[in-house]
mmCIF file of C-alpha atoms in Angstrom:
data_model
loop_
_atom_site.group_PDB
_atom_site.id
_atom_site.type_symbol
_atom_site.label_atom_id
_atom_site.label_comp_id
_atom_site.label_asym_id
_atom_site.label_seq_id
_atom_site.Cartn_x
_atom_site.Cartn_y
_atom_site.Cartn_z
ATOM 1 C CA UNK L 842 -84.376 -25.237 -107.217
ATOM 2 C CA UNK L 843 -82.309 -22.131 -105.693
ATOM 3 C CA UNK L 844 -80.528 -21.857 -102.133
ATOM 4 C CA UNK L 845 -78.796 -18.534 -100.355
ATOM 5 C CA UNK L 846 -75.590 -19.147 -99.204
ATOM 6 C CA UNK L 847 -73.120 -17.279 -97.329
ATOM 7 C CA UNK L 848 -69.450 -17.026 -97.402
ATOM 8 C CA UNK L 849 -67.252 -14.571 -96.918
ATOM 9 C CA UNK L 850 -69.247 -12.336 -94.921
ATOM 10 C CA UNK L 851 -71.828 -12.370 -98.118
ATOM 11 C CA UNK L 852 -74.947 -13.487 -99.140
ATOM 12 C CA UNK L 853 -75.434 -14.967 -102.719
ATOM 13 C CA UNK L 854 -78.296 -16.551 -104.581
ATOM 14 C CA UNK L 855 -77.058 -19.681 -106.294
ATOM 15 C CA UNK L 856 -78.833 -22.186 -108.579
ATOM 16 C CA UNK L 857 -77.152 -25.252 -110.153
ATOM 17 C CA UNK L 858 -74.751 -24.810 -113.033
ATOM 18 C CA UNK L 859 -74.032 -21.262 -111.530
ATOM 19 C CA UNK L 860 -70.653 -19.288 -111.580
ATOM 20 C CA UNK L 861 -70.078 -17.411 -108.507
ATOM 21 C CA UNK L 862 -67.002 -15.009 -107.689
ATOM 22 C CA UNK L 863 -66.682 -15.243 -103.857
ATOM 23 C CA UNK L 864 -63.697 -13.902 -101.854
ATOM 24 C CA UNK L 865 -60.822 -16.532 -101.453
ATOM 25 C CA UNK L 866 -61.340 -19.963 -100.204
ATOM 26 C CA UNK L 867 -58.316 -22.240 -99.748
ATOM 27 C CA UNK L 868 -58.724 -24.812 -102.402
ATOM 28 C CA UNK L 869 -57.224 -26.210 -105.777
ATOM 29 C CA UNK L 870 -58.782 -25.671 -108.896
ATOM 30 C CA UNK L 871 -60.590 -28.489 -109.680
ATOM 31 C CA UNK L 872 -61.074 -29.317 -106.077
ATOM 32 C CA UNK L 873 -64.742 -29.889 -104.815
ATOM 33 C CA UNK L 874 -66.086 -28.178 -101.535
ATOM 34 C CA UNK L 875 -69.348 -28.021 -99.752
ATOM 35 C CA UNK L 876 -70.823 -25.215 -98.183
ATOM 36 C CA UNK L 877 -72.995 -25.508 -94.999
ATOM 37 C CA UNK L 878 -74.168 -22.342 -94.350
ATOM 38 C CA UNK L 879 -77.225 -22.535 -96.350
ATOM 39 C CA UNK L 880 -79.820 -19.613 -95.106
ATOM 40 C CA UNK L 881 -82.642 -20.611 -97.143
ATOM 41 C CA UNK L 882 -84.099 -22.747 -100.067
ATOM 42 C CA UNK L 883 -86.342 -22.394 -102.576
ATOM 43 C CA UNK L 884 -88.413 -24.578 -105.203
ATOM 44 C CA UNK L 885 -91.512 -23.436 -107.166
ATOM 45 C CA UNK L 886 -93.273 -21.341 -104.895
ATOM 46 C CA UNK L 887 -92.324 -23.228 -101.863
ATOM 47 C CA UNK L 888 -89.614 -21.669 -99.422
ATOM 48 C CA UNK L 889 -87.923 -23.070 -96.539
ATOM 49 C CA UNK L 890 -86.049 -20.689 -94.056
ATOM 50 C CA UNK L 891 -82.887 -21.654 -91.307
ATOM 51 C CA UNK L 892 -82.715 -20.106 -88.009
ATOM 52 C CA UNK L 893 -80.154 -19.328 -88.981
ATOM 53 C CA UNK L 894 -79.340 -21.971 -91.284
ATOM 54 C CA UNK L 895 -81.336 -24.661 -92.896
ATOM 55 C CA UNK L 896 -80.436 -27.875 -91.098
ATOM 56 C CA UNK L 897 -78.722 -30.519 -93.239
ATOM 57 C CA UNK L 898 -78.720 -28.539 -95.880
ATOM 58 C CA UNK L 899 -75.514 -28.142 -97.962
ATOM 59 C CA UNK L 900 -74.448 -26.628 -101.396
ATOM 60 C CA UNK L 901 -71.680 -28.408 -103.341
ATOM 61 C CA UNK L 902 -70.082 -26.712 -105.642
ATOM 62 C CA UNK L 903 -66.352 -26.913 -107.437
ATOM 63 C CA UNK L 904 -63.378 -24.460 -107.462
ATOM 64 C CA UNK L 905 -63.248 -23.064 -111.451
ATOM 65 C CA UNK L 906 -60.322 -20.991 -110.549
ATOM 66 C CA UNK L 907 -58.316 -18.507 -108.126
ATOM 67 C CA UNK L 908 -58.089 -15.299 -109.315
ATOM 68 C CA UNK L 909 -57.969 -11.333 -108.551
ATOM 69 C CA UNK L 910 -60.583 -8.886 -108.926
ATOM 70 C CA UNK L 911 -60.346 -5.112 -110.326
ATOM 71 C CA UNK L 912 -57.868 -2.792 -108.985
ATOM 72 C CA UNK L 913 -59.224 -0.294 -106.896
ATOM 73 C CA UNK L 914 -57.294 2.987 -106.098
ATOM 74 C CA UNK L 915 -57.434 4.138 -102.419
ATOM 75 C CA UNK L 916 -56.656 7.813 -102.375
ATOM 76 C CA UNK L 917 -56.538 9.883 -99.434
ATOM 77 C CA UNK L 918 -56.036 13.610 -98.957
ATOM 78 C CA UNK L 919 -55.772 16.625 -96.303
ATOM 79 C CA UNK L 920 -56.468 19.494 -97.861
ATOM 80 C CA UNK L 921 -54.199 22.429 -96.970
ATOM 81 C CA UNK L 922 -51.609 19.734 -95.039
ATOM 82 C CA UNK L 923 -49.530 18.545 -97.988
ATOM 83 C CA UNK L 924 -50.864 15.234 -96.966
ATOM 84 C CA UNK L 925 -51.416 12.597 -100.099
ATOM 85 C CA UNK L 926 -51.399 8.812 -100.402
ATOM 86 C CA UNK L 927 -52.377 6.692 -102.785
ATOM 87 C CA UNK L 928 -52.518 2.909 -102.466
ATOM 88 C CA UNK L 929 -54.088 0.194 -104.546
ATOM 89 C CA UNK L 930 -55.766 -3.003 -103.945
ATOM 90 C CA UNK L 931 -56.827 -5.991 -105.580
ATOM 91 C CA UNK L 932 -59.080 -8.649 -104.279
ATOM 92 C CA UNK L 933 -58.043 -12.316 -103.891
ATOM 93 C CA UNK L 934 -61.428 -14.170 -105.402
ATOM 94 C CA UNK L 935 -62.383 -17.807 -105.997
ATOM 95 C CA UNK L 936 -64.381 -18.526 -109.062
ATOM 96 C CA UNK L 937 -66.786 -21.359 -107.798
ATOM 97 C CA UNK L 938 -69.104 -23.599 -109.975
ATOM 98 C CA UNK L 939 -72.205 -24.690 -108.600
ATOM 99 C CA UNK L 940 -72.562 -28.514 -108.680
ATOM 100 C CA UNK L 941 -75.265 -29.308 -106.424
ATOM 101 C CA UNK L 942 -78.080 -28.140 -103.981
ATOM 102 C CA UNK L 943 -78.942 -30.611 -101.512
ATOM 103 C CA UNK L 944 -81.880 -30.520 -99.022
ATOM 104 C CA UNK L 945 -81.688 -32.832 -96.493
ATOM 105 C CA UNK L 946 -83.326 -32.845 -92.831
ATOM 106 C CA UNK L 947 -86.499 -31.252 -91.545
ATOM 107 C CA UNK L 948 -87.514 -27.828 -92.995
ATOM 108 C CA UNK L 949 -87.571 -25.068 -90.584
ATOM 109 C CA UNK L 950 -90.218 -23.036 -91.869
ATOM 110 C CA UNK L 951 -91.823 -24.110 -95.081
ATOM 111 C CA UNK L 952 -94.586 -21.763 -97.337
ATOM 112 C CA UNK L 953 -95.946 -20.742 -100.136
ATOM 113 C CA UNK L 954 -96.304 -17.143 -101.907
ATOM 114 C CA UNK L 955 -99.859 -16.926 -100.790
ATOM 115 C CA UNK L 956 -99.718 -18.042 -97.628
ATOM 116 C CA UNK L 957 -96.609 -15.437 -97.034
ATOM 117 C CA UNK L 958 -98.748 -12.565 -97.967
ATOM 118 C CA UNK L 959 -101.700 -13.937 -95.734
ATOM 119 C CA UNK L 960 -99.401 -14.178 -93.256
ATOM 120 C CA UNK L 961 -98.048 -10.491 -93.711
ATOM 121 C CA UNK L 962 -101.385 -8.879 -93.678
ATOM 122 C CA UNK L 963 -102.588 -10.697 -90.170
ATOM 123 C CA UNK L 964 -99.653 -9.300 -88.887
ATOM 124 C CA UNK L 965 -100.814 -5.452 -89.424
ATOM 125 C CA UNK L 966 -103.690 -5.457 -87.452
ATOM 126 C CA UNK L 967 -101.584 -6.240 -84.458
ATOM 127 C CA UNK L 968 -99.146 -3.897 -85.063
ATOM 128 C CA UNK L 969 -101.800 -0.951 -84.789
ATOM 129 C CA UNK L 970 -103.121 -2.318 -81.423
ATOM 130 C CA UNK L 971 -99.739 -1.980 -80.025
ATOM 131 C CA UNK L 972 -98.746 1.430 -81.626
ATOM 132 C CA UNK L 973 -102.135 2.715 -79.902
ATOM 133 C CA UNK L 974 -100.336 2.882 -76.313
ATOM 134 C CA UNK L 975 -97.284 4.341 -77.647
ATOM 135 C CA UNK L 976 -96.655 8.236 -78.036
ATOM 136 C CA UNK L 977 -97.042 9.180 -81.878
ATOM 137 C CA UNK L 978 -93.380 10.098 -82.938
ATOM 138 C CA UNK L 979 -94.807 12.345 -85.807
ATOM 139 C CA UNK L 980 -96.664 14.505 -83.876
ATOM 140 C CA UNK L 981 -94.547 16.152 -81.090
ATOM 141 C CA UNK L 982 -97.139 18.023 -79.478
ATOM 142 C CA UNK L 983 -98.432 14.521 -77.737
ATOM 143 C CA UNK L 984 -94.846 14.177 -76.515
ATOM 144 C CA UNK L 985 -94.812 17.463 -75.044
ATOM 145 C CA UNK L 986 -98.392 17.340 -73.262
ATOM 146 C CA UNK L 987 -97.134 13.826 -71.802
ATOM 147 C CA UNK L 988 -94.055 14.819 -70.227
ATOM 148 C CA UNK L 989 -95.976 18.245 -68.870
ATOM 149 C CA UNK L 990 -98.433 15.476 -67.156
ATOM 150 C CA UNK L 991 -95.903 13.403 -65.750
ATOM 151 C CA UNK L 992 -93.790 16.398 -64.660
ATOM 152 C CA UNK L 993 -97.034 17.889 -62.740
ATOM 153 C CA UNK L 994 -97.503 14.068 -61.362
ATOM 154 C CA UNK L 995 -94.360 14.007 -60.329
ATOM 155 C CA UNK L 996 -93.889 17.293 -58.569
ATOM 156 C CA UNK L 997 -94.340 17.616 -54.716
ATOM 157 C CA UNK L 998 -97.514 17.754 -53.279
ATOM 158 C CA UNK L 999 -97.628 21.246 -51.047
ATOM 159 C CA UNK L 1000 -98.944 21.249 -47.474
ATOM 160 C CA UNK L 1001 -100.925 24.107 -45.905
ATOM 161 C CA UNK L 1002 -98.748 26.874 -43.935
ATOM 162 C CA UNK L 1003 -95.588 25.750 -45.825
ATOM 163 C CA UNK L 1004 -93.846 28.788 -47.270
ATOM 164 C CA UNK L 1005 -94.032 27.185 -50.522
ATOM 165 C CA UNK L 1006 -97.623 27.706 -51.195
ATOM 166 C CA UNK L 1007 -97.422 30.958 -50.190
ATOM 167 C CA UNK L 1008 -95.000 32.071 -52.907
ATOM 168 C CA UNK L 1009 -97.247 30.035 -55.156
ATOM 169 C CA UNK L 1010 -100.054 31.998 -54.546
ATOM 170 C CA UNK L 1011 -97.992 35.348 -54.952
ATOM 171 C CA UNK L 1012 -97.050 34.186 -58.214
ATOM 172 C CA UNK L 1013 -100.173 33.056 -59.620
ATOM 173 C CA UNK L 1014 -101.719 36.830 -58.493
ATOM 174 C CA UNK L 1015 -98.676 38.474 -59.798
ATOM 175 C CA UNK L 1016 -98.551 36.612 -63.192
ATOM 176 C CA UNK L 1017 -102.797 37.007 -63.428
ATOM 177 C CA UNK L 1018 -101.845 40.778 -63.534
ATOM 178 C CA UNK L 1019 -99.061 40.918 -65.929
ATOM 179 C CA UNK L 1020 -101.605 39.154 -68.636
ATOM 180 C CA UNK L 1021 -104.034 41.729 -67.661
ATOM 181 C CA UNK L 1022 -101.732 44.608 -68.386
ATOM 182 C CA UNK L 1023 -100.822 43.086 -72.083
ATOM 183 C CA UNK L 1024 -104.318 42.109 -72.441
ATOM 184 C CA UNK L 1025 -105.666 46.187 -72.217
#
């Protein structure tokens, strides 16, 4: 049995008797702690997922030691400005030994590996149907034509006797003459 836990803003996949290094937890070496942020549980092909955590599940761990990680160098520089700063950092870590994984309470989602593949394949046709109504991102010409149609539909209609109608017909006539000149 394995569990995916969250501690220190990170997620870890753990099993019984694993030793992991996590961000510092305020506990003495040898002390037992309980981690309640269990995101998922797995056992022999079945997975129990939480939304966001599995209700009632917990992972018991024992603090092996409090230690510090490797030193990293933080170097800042701005060229041609005579600005250089060099810092070092060592992260405080807690080494945890996983003692027990307890899966109490209801399973929110329980499915085997074969069910998950069938479930994901059934989603693909539904997604294809919904994509037919949207514009195609890969083909920008479809976007342009859709935008042109929207502009044409939203333009105000010209009523007879308006000056706008006269200017529109004059523009059409002049553009037609210019096109004839370029063709000959």
